[in-house]
């Protein structure tokens, strides 16, 4: 009987599906790393994870049993996909389940930055009634730049439309027809939108094209007062450039939900004025976690019971 290991906390509904799956055995082993993770993976045919566990090349090397890893979420940057492919391990993800929750997180941060929500509440808690200090900006009618018009970028564009925003978008895979459908103006390089945007939000994976996308040069080019939001992956913004931009007053605000190395409890931005940060909560809603857990479990059940691969990010040869 195929055995599946659950490596990160999974929503109740996902576990119930696993309980009910005929012909599949599963175990929860949460928080494993190093040799413990490596050895555990050799006892199982399938694994389910979120982003808490790091399945590196060293962890996978020499594994002859594991056949599939399902990531309950979108990003597979915590899994060494080339090594998995070499070992004929299928890596599956669940790209749709947390789209709206992540788009909402980006939107919430954009709004909270604009109205100083966090700092204003703090000053109240400290006993001050400071109305002048927290003058904000109206979002309606402003200009938004979206880098990455995949599912999440598209959802953010929809929210922005409801606020009558002008939207510039960068995405090499979007046709002009699709862009017109979403009501966005396509640009060919992030530099083209920088002088125009009041807000910039990124919704791309981290890769050679997106790492350091916003650095010192880009902060110099951006419209004064612009606010930047990253709920995608750490590393797309260069932290030093953001710190410099905030200190000089060039940037109006920065909101981050993601960090180059996670967990992250120490970052030069933490505590700076006009900054709001959260600990990678984009997909942390009941709804998103239920969706991704169910999708990931169903993918694995189909794989082991009917030999079907419905969604994968790699194509092992056997
Ligand atoms: C994702 O890639 O699905 C999100 O960043 C959420 C997560 O990592 O759990």
PDB file of C-alpha atoms and ligand atoms in Angstrom:
ATOM      1  CA  UNK A   1       0.000   0.000   0.000  1.00  0.00           C
ATOM      2  CA  UNK A   2       1.444   3.456  -0.921  1.00  0.00           C
ATOM      3  CA  UNK A   3       2.518   5.448   2.126  1.00  0.00           C
ATOM      4  CA  UNK A   4       2.260   9.230   2.250  1.00  0.00           C
ATOM      5  CA  UNK A   5       3.998  11.517   4.713  1.00  0.00           C
ATOM      6  CA  UNK A   6       2.529  14.888   5.682  1.00  0.00           C
ATOM      7  CA  UNK A   7       5.504  17.173   6.392  1.00  0.00           C
ATOM      8  CA  UNK A   8       3.823  20.503   7.252  1.00  0.00           C
ATOM      9  CA  UNK A   9       0.573  21.203   9.119  1.00  0.00           C
ATOM     10  CA  UNK A  10      -2.313  20.494   6.753  1.00  0.00           C
ATOM     11  CA  UNK A  11      -5.929  21.619   7.135  1.00  0.00           C
ATOM     12  CA  UNK A  12      -8.388  19.193   8.730  1.00  0.00           C
ATOM     13  CA  UNK A  13     -10.282  18.669   5.468  1.00  0.00           C
ATOM     14  CA  UNK A  14      -7.124  17.490   3.714  1.00  0.00           C
ATOM     15  CA  UNK A  15      -6.369  15.034   6.507  1.00  0.00           C
ATOM     16  CA  UNK A  16      -9.962  13.751   6.427  1.00  0.00           C
ATOM     17  CA  UNK A  17      -9.583  13.011   2.720  1.00  0.00           C
ATOM     18  CA  UNK A  18      -6.414  11.070   3.439  1.00  0.00           C
ATOM     19  CA  UNK A  19      -8.209   9.160   6.223  1.00  0.00           C
ATOM     20  CA  UNK A  20     -10.958   8.209   3.830  1.00  0.00           C
ATOM     21  CA  UNK A  21      -8.703   7.243   0.897  1.00  0.00           C
ATOM     22  CA  UNK A  22      -8.927   3.508   0.331  1.00  0.00           C
ATOM     23  CA  UNK A  23      -5.592   1.803  -0.299  1.00  0.00           C
ATOM     24  CA  UNK A  24      -3.454   4.681   1.027  1.00  0.00           C
ATOM     25  CA  UNK A  25      -1.685   4.898   4.313  1.00  0.00           C
ATOM     26  CA  UNK A  26      -0.445   8.198   5.743  1.00  0.00           C
ATOM     27  CA  UNK A  27       1.482   9.588   8.651  1.00  0.00           C
ATOM     28  CA  UNK A  28       2.066  13.134   9.886  1.00  0.00           C
ATOM     29  CA  UNK A  29       5.705  13.991  10.572  1.00  0.00           C
ATOM     30  CA  UNK A  30       5.839  17.723  11.031  1.00  0.00           C
ATOM     31  CA  UNK A  31       8.939  19.908  11.377  1.00  0.00           C
ATOM     32  CA  UNK A  32      11.576  17.448  10.118  1.00  0.00           C
ATOM     33  CA  UNK A  33      14.904  18.639   8.766  1.00  0.00           C
ATOM     34  CA  UNK A  34      18.385  17.367   7.936  1.00  0.00           C
ATOM     35  CA  UNK A  35      18.978  13.635   8.391  1.00  0.00           C
ATOM     36  CA  UNK A  36      15.577  13.151  10.030  1.00  0.00           C
ATOM     37  CA  UNK A  37      13.849  14.459   6.916  1.00  0.00           C
ATOM     38  CA  UNK A  38      16.162  12.575   4.568  1.00  0.00           C
ATOM     39  CA  UNK A  39      15.616   9.263   6.387  1.00  0.00           C
ATOM     40  CA  UNK A  40      11.877   9.792   6.744  1.00  0.00           C
ATOM     41  CA  UNK A  41      11.450  10.388   3.007  1.00  0.00           C
ATOM     42  CA  UNK A  42      13.011   7.001   2.307  1.00  0.00           C
ATOM     43  CA  UNK A  43      10.101   5.323   4.118  1.00  0.00           C
ATOM     44  CA  UNK A  44       7.367   6.874   1.982  1.00  0.00           C
ATOM     45  CA  UNK A  45       6.067   6.811  -1.598  1.00  0.00           C
ATOM     46  CA  UNK A  46       4.522  10.274  -1.495  1.00  0.00           C
ATOM     47  CA  UNK A  47       4.933  13.479   0.504  1.00  0.00           C
ATOM     48  CA  UNK A  48       2.796  16.562   1.079  1.00  0.00           C
ATOM     49  CA  UNK A  49       4.314  19.824   2.222  1.00  0.00           C
ATOM     50  CA  UNK A  50       3.725  23.556   2.459  1.00  0.00           C
ATOM     51  CA  UNK A  51       6.676  25.951   2.536  1.00  0.00           C
ATOM     52  CA  UNK A  52       7.907  25.095   6.021  1.00  0.00           C
ATOM     53  CA  UNK A  53      10.007  22.130   4.979  1.00  0.00           C
ATOM     54  CA  UNK A  54      13.060  22.428   2.714  1.00  0.00           C
ATOM     55  CA  UNK A  55      13.396  19.430   0.388  1.00  0.00           C
ATOM     56  CA  UNK A  56      16.885  20.102  -0.960  1.00  0.00           C
ATOM     57  CA  UNK A  57      19.085  18.043  -3.300  1.00  0.00           C
ATOM     58  CA  UNK A  58      20.938  16.581  -0.274  1.00  0.00           C
ATOM     59  CA  UNK A  59      17.638  15.517   1.271  1.00  0.00           C
ATOM     60  CA  UNK A  60      16.517  13.747  -1.898  1.00  0.00           C
ATOM     61  CA  UNK A  61      19.842  12.309  -3.112  1.00  0.00           C
ATOM     62  CA  UNK A  62      19.823   8.498  -3.005  1.00  0.00           C
ATOM     63  CA  UNK A  63      16.066   8.186  -2.436  1.00  0.00           C
ATOM     64  CA  UNK A  64      14.783   5.291  -4.505  1.00  0.00           C
ATOM     65  CA  UNK A  65      11.319   5.033  -2.982  1.00  0.00           C
ATOM     66  CA  UNK A  66       9.702   8.470  -3.185  1.00  0.00           C
ATOM     67  CA  UNK A  67       7.558   8.890  -6.317  1.00  0.00           C
ATOM     68  CA  UNK A  68       5.655  12.128  -5.795  1.00  0.00           C
ATOM     69  CA  UNK A  69       5.722  15.327  -3.752  1.00  0.00           C
ATOM     70  CA  UNK A  70       2.608  17.490  -3.583  1.00  0.00           C
ATOM     71  CA  UNK A  71       3.096  21.101  -2.545  1.00  0.00           C
ATOM     72  CA  UNK A  72      -0.027  22.517  -0.890  1.00  0.00           C
ATOM     73  CA  UNK A  73       0.524  25.963  -2.404  1.00  0.00           C
ATOM     74  CA  UNK A  74       1.945  27.583  -5.518  1.00  0.00           C
ATOM     75  CA  UNK A  75       5.680  28.146  -5.094  1.00  0.00           C
ATOM     76  CA  UNK A  76       7.944  25.111  -5.287  1.00  0.00           C
ATOM     77  CA  UNK A  77      11.114  27.013  -4.383  1.00  0.00           C
ATOM     78  CA  UNK A  78      11.442  24.923  -1.195  1.00  0.00           C
ATOM     79  CA  UNK A  79      11.816  21.764  -3.308  1.00  0.00           C
ATOM     80  CA  UNK A  80      14.852  20.989  -5.469  1.00  0.00           C
ATOM     81  CA  UNK A  81      12.857  20.258  -8.607  1.00  0.00           C
ATOM     82  CA  UNK A  82      15.835  19.365 -10.906  1.00  0.00           C
ATOM     83  CA  UNK A  83      16.992  16.740  -8.391  1.00  0.00           C
ATOM     84  CA  UNK A  84      13.457  15.417  -8.001  1.00  0.00           C
ATOM     85  CA  UNK A  85      13.199  15.141 -11.788  1.00  0.00           C
ATOM     86  CA  UNK A  86      16.517  13.302 -11.978  1.00  0.00           C
ATOM     87  CA  UNK A  87      15.193  10.828  -9.399  1.00  0.00           C
ATOM     88  CA  UNK A  88      11.880  10.449 -11.260  1.00  0.00           C
ATOM     89  CA  UNK A  89       9.907  12.123  -8.509  1.00  0.00           C
ATOM     90  CA  UNK A  90       6.885  14.058  -9.746  1.00  0.00           C
ATOM     91  CA  UNK A  91       6.506  17.471  -8.094  1.00  0.00           C
ATOM     92  CA  UNK A  92       2.923  18.741  -8.047  1.00  0.00           C
ATOM     93  CA  UNK A  93       1.567  22.072  -6.848  1.00  0.00           C
ATOM     94  CA  UNK A  94      -1.855  23.629  -6.348  1.00  0.00           C
ATOM     95  CA  UNK A  95      -1.732  26.901  -8.253  1.00  0.00           C
ATOM     96  CA  UNK A  96      -5.349  28.031  -7.811  1.00  0.00           C
ATOM     97  CA  UNK A  97      -6.219  27.406  -4.181  1.00  0.00           C
ATOM     98  CA  UNK A  98      -4.733  30.462  -2.536  1.00  0.00           C
ATOM     99  CA  UNK A  99      -5.026  33.025  -5.345  1.00  0.00           C
ATOM    100  CA  UNK A 100      -7.682  35.215  -3.764  1.00  0.00           C
ATOM    101  CA  UNK A 101      -6.257  35.106  -0.261  1.00  0.00           C
ATOM    102  CA  UNK A 102      -2.830  36.195  -1.498  1.00  0.00           C
ATOM    103  CA  UNK A 103      -4.306  38.924  -3.701  1.00  0.00           C
ATOM    104  CA  UNK A 104      -6.334  40.129  -0.694  1.00  0.00           C
ATOM    105  CA  UNK A 105      -3.198  40.216   1.457  1.00  0.00           C
ATOM    106  CA  UNK A 106      -1.424  42.388  -1.142  1.00  0.00           C
ATOM    107  CA  UNK A 107      -4.455  44.644  -1.399  1.00  0.00           C
ATOM    108  CA  UNK A 108      -4.840  44.903   2.358  1.00  0.00           C
ATOM    109  CA  UNK A 109      -1.167  45.923   2.689  1.00  0.00           C
ATOM    110  CA  UNK A 110      -1.563  48.483  -0.088  1.00  0.00           C
ATOM    111  CA  UNK A 111      -4.560  50.023   1.709  1.00  0.00           C
ATOM    112  CA  UNK A 112      -2.935  49.815   5.139  1.00  0.00           C
ATOM    113  CA  UNK A 113       0.192  51.567   3.845  1.00  0.00           C
ATOM    114  CA  UNK A 114      -1.898  54.317   2.294  1.00  0.00           C
ATOM    115  CA  UNK A 115      -3.703  55.101   5.553  1.00  0.00           C
ATOM    116  CA  UNK A 116      -0.908  54.401   8.073  1.00  0.00           C
ATOM    117  CA  UNK A 117      -3.133  51.848   9.788  1.00  0.00           C
ATOM    118  CA  UNK A 118      -0.417  50.118  11.757  1.00  0.00           C
ATOM    119  CA  UNK A 119       1.425  53.235  12.969  1.00  0.00           C
ATOM    120  CA  UNK A 120      -1.807  55.062  13.814  1.00  0.00           C
ATOM    121  CA  UNK A 121      -3.068  52.171  15.939  1.00  0.00           C
ATOM    122  CA  UNK A 122       0.276  51.990  17.702  1.00  0.00           C
ATOM    123  CA  UNK A 123       0.178  55.657  18.600  1.00  0.00           C
ATOM    124  CA  UNK A 124      -3.304  55.155  20.075  1.00  0.00           C
ATOM    125  CA  UNK A 125      -2.057  52.211  22.118  1.00  0.00           C
ATOM    126  CA  UNK A 126       0.720  54.496  23.382  1.00  0.00           C
ATOM    127  CA  UNK A 127      -1.886  56.995  24.534  1.00  0.00           C
ATOM    128  CA  UNK A 128      -1.661  59.564  21.735  1.00  0.00           C
ATOM    129  CA  UNK A 129      -4.479  61.052  19.654  1.00  0.00           C
ATOM    130  CA  UNK A 130      -2.403  62.054  16.667  1.00  0.00           C
ATOM    131  CA  UNK A 131      -4.585  62.958  13.716  1.00  0.00           C
ATOM    132  CA  UNK A 132      -2.175  65.265  11.877  1.00  0.00           C
ATOM    133  CA  UNK A 133       0.695  62.830  11.818  1.00  0.00           C
ATOM    134  CA  UNK A 134      -1.250  60.184   9.965  1.00  0.00           C
ATOM    135  CA  UNK A 135      -2.386  62.005   6.866  1.00  0.00           C
ATOM    136  CA  UNK A 136      -2.762  59.329   4.193  1.00  0.00           C
ATOM    137  CA  UNK A 137      -3.466  59.029   0.494  1.00  0.00           C
ATOM    138  CA  UNK A 138      -6.646  58.044  -1.267  1.00  0.00           C
ATOM    139  CA  UNK A 139      -6.153  54.929  -3.382  1.00  0.00           C
ATOM    140  CA  UNK A 140      -9.020  55.547  -5.783  1.00  0.00           C
ATOM    141  CA  UNK A 141      -7.870  56.979  -9.083  1.00  0.00           C
ATOM    142  CA  UNK A 142      -4.174  56.351  -8.481  1.00  0.00           C
ATOM    143  CA  UNK A 143      -1.795  54.362 -10.693  1.00  0.00           C
ATOM    144  CA  UNK A 144      -0.744  50.803  -9.933  1.00  0.00           C
ATOM    145  CA  UNK A 145       2.086  48.774 -11.438  1.00  0.00           C
ATOM    146  CA  UNK A 146       1.670  44.996 -11.394  1.00  0.00           C
ATOM    147  CA  UNK A 147       4.654  42.804 -12.173  1.00  0.00           C
ATOM    148  CA  UNK A 148       3.369  39.321 -13.014  1.00  0.00           C
ATOM    149  CA  UNK A 149      -0.147  38.903 -14.378  1.00  0.00           C
ATOM    150  CA  UNK A 150      -0.697  35.291 -13.393  1.00  0.00           C
ATOM    151  CA  UNK A 151      -3.684  34.298 -11.290  1.00  0.00           C
ATOM    152  CA  UNK A 152      -2.766  36.510  -8.318  1.00  0.00           C
ATOM    153  CA  UNK A 153      -1.745  39.513 -10.428  1.00  0.00           C
ATOM    154  CA  UNK A 154      -5.039  39.244 -12.313  1.00  0.00           C
ATOM    155  CA  UNK A 155      -7.027  39.153  -9.062  1.00  0.00           C
ATOM    156  CA  UNK A 156      -5.171  42.258  -7.839  1.00  0.00           C
ATOM    157  CA  UNK A 157      -5.955  43.987 -11.157  1.00  0.00           C
ATOM    158  CA  UNK A 158      -9.649  43.267 -10.562  1.00  0.00           C
ATOM    159  CA  UNK A 159      -9.523  44.866  -7.119  1.00  0.00           C
ATOM    160  CA  UNK A 160      -7.673  47.860  -8.578  1.00  0.00           C
ATOM    161  CA  UNK A 161     -10.322  48.280 -11.276  1.00  0.00           C
ATOM    162  CA  UNK A 162     -12.954  48.585  -8.558  1.00  0.00           C
ATOM    163  CA  UNK A 163     -10.895  51.532  -7.261  1.00  0.00           C
ATOM    164  CA  UNK A 164     -10.746  53.162 -10.700  1.00  0.00           C
ATOM    165  CA  UNK A 165      -6.998  52.783 -10.844  1.00  0.00           C
ATOM    166  CA  UNK A 166      -4.901  53.101 -13.959  1.00  0.00           C
ATOM    167  CA  UNK A 167      -2.904  49.884 -14.199  1.00  0.00           C
ATOM    168  CA  UNK A 168       0.437  49.204 -15.886  1.00  0.00           C
ATOM    169  CA  UNK A 169       1.399  45.548 -16.079  1.00  0.00           C
ATOM    170  CA  UNK A 170       4.569  43.675 -16.930  1.00  0.00           C
ATOM    171  CA  UNK A 171       4.252  40.065 -17.990  1.00  0.00           C
ATOM    172  CA  UNK A 172       5.982  38.556 -21.014  1.00  0.00           C
ATOM    173  CA  UNK A 173       3.274  35.904 -21.366  1.00  0.00           C
ATOM    174  CA  UNK A 174       0.264  38.204 -21.626  1.00  0.00           C
ATOM    175  CA  UNK A 175      -0.976  39.098 -25.090  1.00  0.00           C
ATOM    176  CA  UNK A 176      -2.193  42.652 -25.855  1.00  0.00           C
ATOM    177  CA  UNK A 177      -5.716  41.175 -26.244  1.00  0.00           C
ATOM    178  CA  UNK A 178      -5.586  39.649 -22.749  1.00  0.00           C
ATOM    179  CA  UNK A 179      -4.164  42.869 -21.349  1.00  0.00           C
ATOM    180  CA  UNK A 180      -7.103  44.761 -22.839  1.00  0.00           C
ATOM    181  CA  UNK A 181      -9.476  42.233 -21.281  1.00  0.00           C
ATOM    182  CA  UNK A 182      -7.933  42.866 -17.845  1.00  0.00           C
ATOM    183  CA  UNK A 183      -7.981  46.616 -18.457  1.00  0.00           C
ATOM    184  CA  UNK A 184      -4.219  47.002 -18.025  1.00  0.00           C
ATOM    185  CA  UNK A 185      -1.586  48.752 -20.138  1.00  0.00           C
ATOM    186  CA  UNK A 186       1.319  46.442 -20.907  1.00  0.00           C
ATOM    187  CA  UNK A 187       4.908  47.617 -20.579  1.00  0.00           C
ATOM    188  CA  UNK A 188       7.982  45.757 -21.809  1.00  0.00           C
ATOM    189  CA  UNK A 189      10.310  46.557 -18.954  1.00  0.00           C
ATOM    190  CA  UNK A 190       9.751  47.417 -15.313  1.00  0.00           C
ATOM    191  CA  UNK A 191      11.679  50.667 -15.919  1.00  0.00           C
ATOM    192  CA  UNK A 192       8.897  51.814 -18.247  1.00  0.00           C
ATOM    193  CA  UNK A 193       6.330  51.834 -15.450  1.00  0.00           C
ATOM    194  CA  UNK A 194       8.481  53.086 -12.561  1.00  0.00           C
ATOM    195  CA  UNK A 195       8.115  56.860 -13.166  1.00  0.00           C
ATOM    196  CA  UNK A 196       4.340  56.444 -13.529  1.00  0.00           C
ATOM    197  CA  UNK A 197       3.195  54.362 -10.579  1.00  0.00           C
ATOM    198  CA  UNK A 198       1.950  55.361  -7.135  1.00  0.00           C
ATOM    199  CA  UNK A 199       2.003  51.704  -6.094  1.00  0.00           C
ATOM    200  CA  UNK A 200       3.978  48.733  -7.334  1.00  0.00           C
ATOM    201  CA  UNK A 201       3.069  45.150  -6.431  1.00  0.00           C
ATOM    202  CA  UNK A 202       4.894  42.023  -7.571  1.00  0.00           C
ATOM    203  CA  UNK A 203       3.333  38.609  -8.227  1.00  0.00           C
ATOM    204  CA  UNK A 204       6.055  36.492  -9.794  1.00  0.00           C
ATOM    205  CA  UNK A 205       8.204  33.578  -8.712  1.00  0.00           C
ATOM    206  CA  UNK A 206      11.794  34.303  -7.749  1.00  0.00           C
ATOM    207  CA  UNK A 207      14.156  33.476 -10.614  1.00  0.00           C
ATOM    208  CA  UNK A 208      17.054  35.006 -12.538  1.00  0.00           C
ATOM    209  CA  UNK A 209      14.772  37.586 -14.144  1.00  0.00           C
ATOM    210  CA  UNK A 210      13.017  38.698 -10.971  1.00  0.00           C
ATOM    211  CA  UNK A 211      15.795  38.551  -8.349  1.00  0.00           C
ATOM    212  CA  UNK A 212      16.745  42.127  -7.464  1.00  0.00           C
ATOM    213  CA  UNK A 213      14.115  43.486  -9.886  1.00  0.00           C
ATOM    214  CA  UNK A 214      13.805  46.570  -7.689  1.00  0.00           C
ATOM    215  CA  UNK A 215      17.227  47.793  -6.593  1.00  0.00           C
ATOM    216  CA  UNK A 216      18.917  51.150  -6.064  1.00  0.00           C
ATOM    217  CA  UNK A 217      18.630  52.195  -9.721  1.00  0.00           C
ATOM    218  CA  UNK A 218      14.900  51.400  -9.804  1.00  0.00           C
ATOM    219  CA  UNK A 219      14.260  53.296  -6.558  1.00  0.00           C
ATOM    220  CA  UNK A 220      15.946  56.287  -8.182  1.00  0.00           C
ATOM    221  CA  UNK A 221      13.664  55.951 -11.221  1.00  0.00           C
ATOM    222  CA  UNK A 222      10.379  55.435  -9.386  1.00  0.00           C
ATOM    223  CA  UNK A 223       7.787  58.178  -8.905  1.00  0.00           C
ATOM    224  CA  UNK A 224       8.440  60.051  -5.643  1.00  0.00           C
ATOM    225  CA  UNK A 225       6.210  58.773  -2.851  1.00  0.00           C
ATOM    226  CA  UNK A 226       5.546  55.404  -4.497  1.00  0.00           C
ATOM    227  CA  UNK A 227       4.637  52.506  -2.214  1.00  0.00           C
ATOM    228  CA  UNK A 228       5.945  49.010  -2.881  1.00  0.00           C
ATOM    229  CA  UNK A 229       4.319  45.718  -1.938  1.00  0.00           C
ATOM    230  CA  UNK A 230       5.761  42.208  -2.117  1.00  0.00           C
ATOM    231  CA  UNK A 231       3.559  39.233  -1.254  1.00  0.00           C
ATOM    232  CA  UNK A 232       5.293  36.978  -3.797  1.00  0.00           C
ATOM    233  CA  UNK A 233       8.826  35.932  -2.902  1.00  0.00           C
ATOM    234  CA  UNK A 234      11.665  37.521  -0.961  1.00  0.00           C
ATOM    235  CA  UNK A 235      14.591  38.722  -3.071  1.00  0.00           C
ATOM    236  CA  UNK A 236      12.529  40.491  -5.738  1.00  0.00           C
ATOM    237  CA  UNK A 237      13.152  43.758  -3.892  1.00  0.00           C
ATOM    238  CA  UNK A 238      16.658  44.593  -2.664  1.00  0.00           C
ATOM    239  CA  UNK A 239      16.252  45.434   0.999  1.00  0.00           C
ATOM    240  CA  UNK A 240      19.145  47.946   1.128  1.00  0.00           C
ATOM    241  CA  UNK A 241      17.627  49.877  -1.768  1.00  0.00           C
ATOM    242  CA  UNK A 242      14.279  50.010   0.032  1.00  0.00           C
ATOM    243  CA  UNK A 243      15.900  51.194   3.257  1.00  0.00           C
ATOM    244  CA  UNK A 244      17.743  53.912   1.300  1.00  0.00           C
ATOM    245  CA  UNK A 245      14.561  54.939  -0.515  1.00  0.00           C
ATOM    246  CA  UNK A 246      12.583  55.203   2.723  1.00  0.00           C
ATOM    247  CA  UNK A 247      15.321  57.120   4.531  1.00  0.00           C
ATOM    248  CA  UNK A 248      15.678  59.653   1.708  1.00  0.00           C
ATOM    249  CA  UNK A 249      11.890  60.071   1.515  1.00  0.00           C
ATOM    250  CA  UNK A 250      11.818  58.881  -2.107  1.00  0.00           C
ATOM    251  CA  UNK A 251       9.568  55.947  -1.207  1.00  0.00           C
ATOM    252  CA  UNK A 252       6.236  56.535   0.488  1.00  0.00           C
ATOM    253  CA  UNK A 253       6.078  53.072   2.000  1.00  0.00           C
ATOM    254  CA  UNK A 254       7.040  49.436   1.794  1.00  0.00           C
ATOM    255  CA  UNK A 255       5.021  46.357   2.683  1.00  0.00           C
ATOM    256  CA  UNK A 256       6.524  42.896   2.722  1.00  0.00           C
ATOM    257  CA  UNK A 257       4.954  39.530   3.422  1.00  0.00           C
ATOM    258  CA  UNK A 258       7.904  37.487   2.161  1.00  0.00           C
ATOM    259  CA  UNK A 259      11.668  37.384   2.779  1.00  0.00           C
ATOM    260  CA  UNK A 260      14.724  36.010   1.077  1.00  0.00           C
ATOM    261  CA  UNK A 261      15.296  33.609   3.928  1.00  0.00           C
ATOM    262  CA  UNK A 262      12.350  32.431   6.025  1.00  0.00           C
ATOM    263  CA  UNK A 263      11.571  32.350   8.873  1.00  0.00           C
ATOM    264  CA  UNK A 264      12.767  35.956   9.141  1.00  0.00           C
ATOM    265  CA  UNK A 265      12.636  37.770  12.471  1.00  0.00           C
ATOM    266  CA  UNK A 266      15.354  40.299  11.806  1.00  0.00           C
ATOM    267  CA  UNK A 267      15.308  42.673   8.855  1.00  0.00           C
ATOM    268  CA  UNK A 268      16.542  46.287   8.477  1.00  0.00           C
ATOM    269  CA  UNK A 269      13.014  47.322   7.491  1.00  0.00           C
ATOM    270  CA  UNK A 270      11.392  46.072  10.685  1.00  0.00           C
ATOM    271  CA  UNK A 271      10.491  49.076  12.821  1.00  0.00           C
ATOM    272  CA  UNK A 272      11.124  51.707  10.140  1.00  0.00           C
ATOM    273  CA  UNK A 273       8.425  54.339   9.586  1.00  0.00           C
ATOM    274  CA  UNK A 274       6.076  53.704   6.652  1.00  0.00           C
ATOM    275  CA  UNK A 275       6.748  49.970   6.681  1.00  0.00           C
ATOM    276  CA  UNK A 276       4.345  47.118   7.339  1.00  0.00           C
ATOM    277  CA  UNK A 277       5.565  43.559   7.343  1.00  0.00           C
ATOM    278  CA  UNK A 278       3.842  40.252   7.970  1.00  0.00           C
ATOM    279  CA  UNK A 279       5.265  36.739   8.373  1.00  0.00           C
ATOM    280  CA  UNK A 280       4.297  35.181   4.991  1.00  0.00           C
ATOM    281  CA  UNK A 281       0.563  35.195   5.630  1.00  0.00           C
ATOM    282  CA  UNK A 282      -0.659  35.560   2.032  1.00  0.00           C
ATOM    283  CA  UNK A 283      -2.138  32.079   1.933  1.00  0.00           C
ATOM    284  CA  UNK A 284      -2.942  31.889   5.625  1.00  0.00           C
ATOM    285  CA  UNK A 285      -6.705  31.897   5.523  1.00  0.00           C
ATOM    286  CA  UNK A 286      -9.058  29.072   6.424  1.00  0.00           C
ATOM    287  CA  UNK A 287     -10.327  29.100   2.850  1.00  0.00           C
ATOM    288  CA  UNK A 288      -6.948  29.017   1.107  1.00  0.00           C
ATOM    289  CA  UNK A 289      -5.537  26.350   3.394  1.00  0.00           C
ATOM    290  CA  UNK A 290      -8.602  24.164   2.951  1.00  0.00           C
ATOM    291  CA  UNK A 291      -8.406  24.588  -0.826  1.00  0.00           C
ATOM    292  CA  UNK A 292      -4.700  23.826  -1.174  1.00  0.00           C
ATOM    293  CA  UNK A 293      -4.817  20.896   1.258  1.00  0.00           C
ATOM    294  CA  UNK A 294      -7.730  19.271  -0.543  1.00  0.00           C
ATOM    295  CA  UNK A 295      -6.154  19.892  -3.960  1.00  0.00           C
ATOM    296  CA  UNK A 296      -2.771  18.507  -2.884  1.00  0.00           C
ATOM    297  CA  UNK A 297      -4.296  15.396  -1.301  1.00  0.00           C
ATOM    298  CA  UNK A 298      -6.484  14.761  -4.350  1.00  0.00           C
ATOM    299  CA  UNK A 299      -3.456  15.065  -6.641  1.00  0.00           C
ATOM    300  CA  UNK A 300      -1.588  12.443  -4.640  1.00  0.00           C
ATOM    301  CA  UNK A 301      -4.583  10.115  -4.360  1.00  0.00           C
ATOM    302  CA  UNK A 302      -5.089  10.264  -8.144  1.00  0.00           C
ATOM    303  CA  UNK A 303      -1.402   9.653  -8.691  1.00  0.00           C
ATOM    304  CA  UNK A 304      -1.277   6.561  -6.487  1.00  0.00           C
ATOM    305  CA  UNK A 305      -4.702   5.072  -7.232  1.00  0.00           C
ATOM    306  CA  UNK A 306      -5.174   5.795 -10.948  1.00  0.00           C
ATOM    307  CA  UNK A 307      -1.646   6.626 -12.054  1.00  0.00           C
ATOM    308  CA  UNK A 308      -2.813  10.063 -13.193  1.00  0.00           C
ATOM    309  CA  UNK A 309      -0.729  13.238 -13.067  1.00  0.00           C
ATOM    310  CA  UNK A 310      -3.220  16.104 -13.234  1.00  0.00           C
ATOM    311  CA  UNK A 311      -0.836  18.910 -12.306  1.00  0.00           C
ATOM    312  CA  UNK A 312       2.915  18.922 -12.094  1.00  0.00           C
ATOM    313  CA  UNK A 313       5.799  21.361 -12.382  1.00  0.00           C
ATOM    314  CA  UNK A 314       8.203  18.765 -13.773  1.00  0.00           C
ATOM    315  CA  UNK A 315       8.165  15.879 -16.195  1.00  0.00           C
ATOM    316  CA  UNK A 316      10.185  12.920 -14.966  1.00  0.00           C
ATOM    317  CA  UNK A 317      10.856  10.449 -17.747  1.00  0.00           C
ATOM    318  CA  UNK A 318       9.273   7.385 -16.115  1.00  0.00           C
TER     319      UNK A 318
HETATM  320  C1  LIG B   1       2.570  29.738  -2.015  1.00  0.00           C
HETATM  321  O1  LIG B   1       3.581  29.641  -2.691  1.00  0.00           O
HETATM  322  O2  LIG B   1       1.609  28.981  -2.177  1.00  0.00           O
HETATM  323  C2  LIG B   1       2.442  30.782  -0.973  1.00  0.00           C
HETATM  324  O3  LIG B   1       3.551  31.595  -0.905  1.00  0.00           O
HETATM  325  C3  LIG B   1       2.025  30.268   0.356  1.00  0.00           C
HETATM  326  C4  LIG B   1       2.957  29.335   1.042  1.00  0.00           C
HETATM  327  O4  LIG B   1       4.153  29.314   0.806  1.00  0.00           O
HETATM  328  O5  LIG B   1       2.491  28.539   1.852  1.00  0.00           O
END
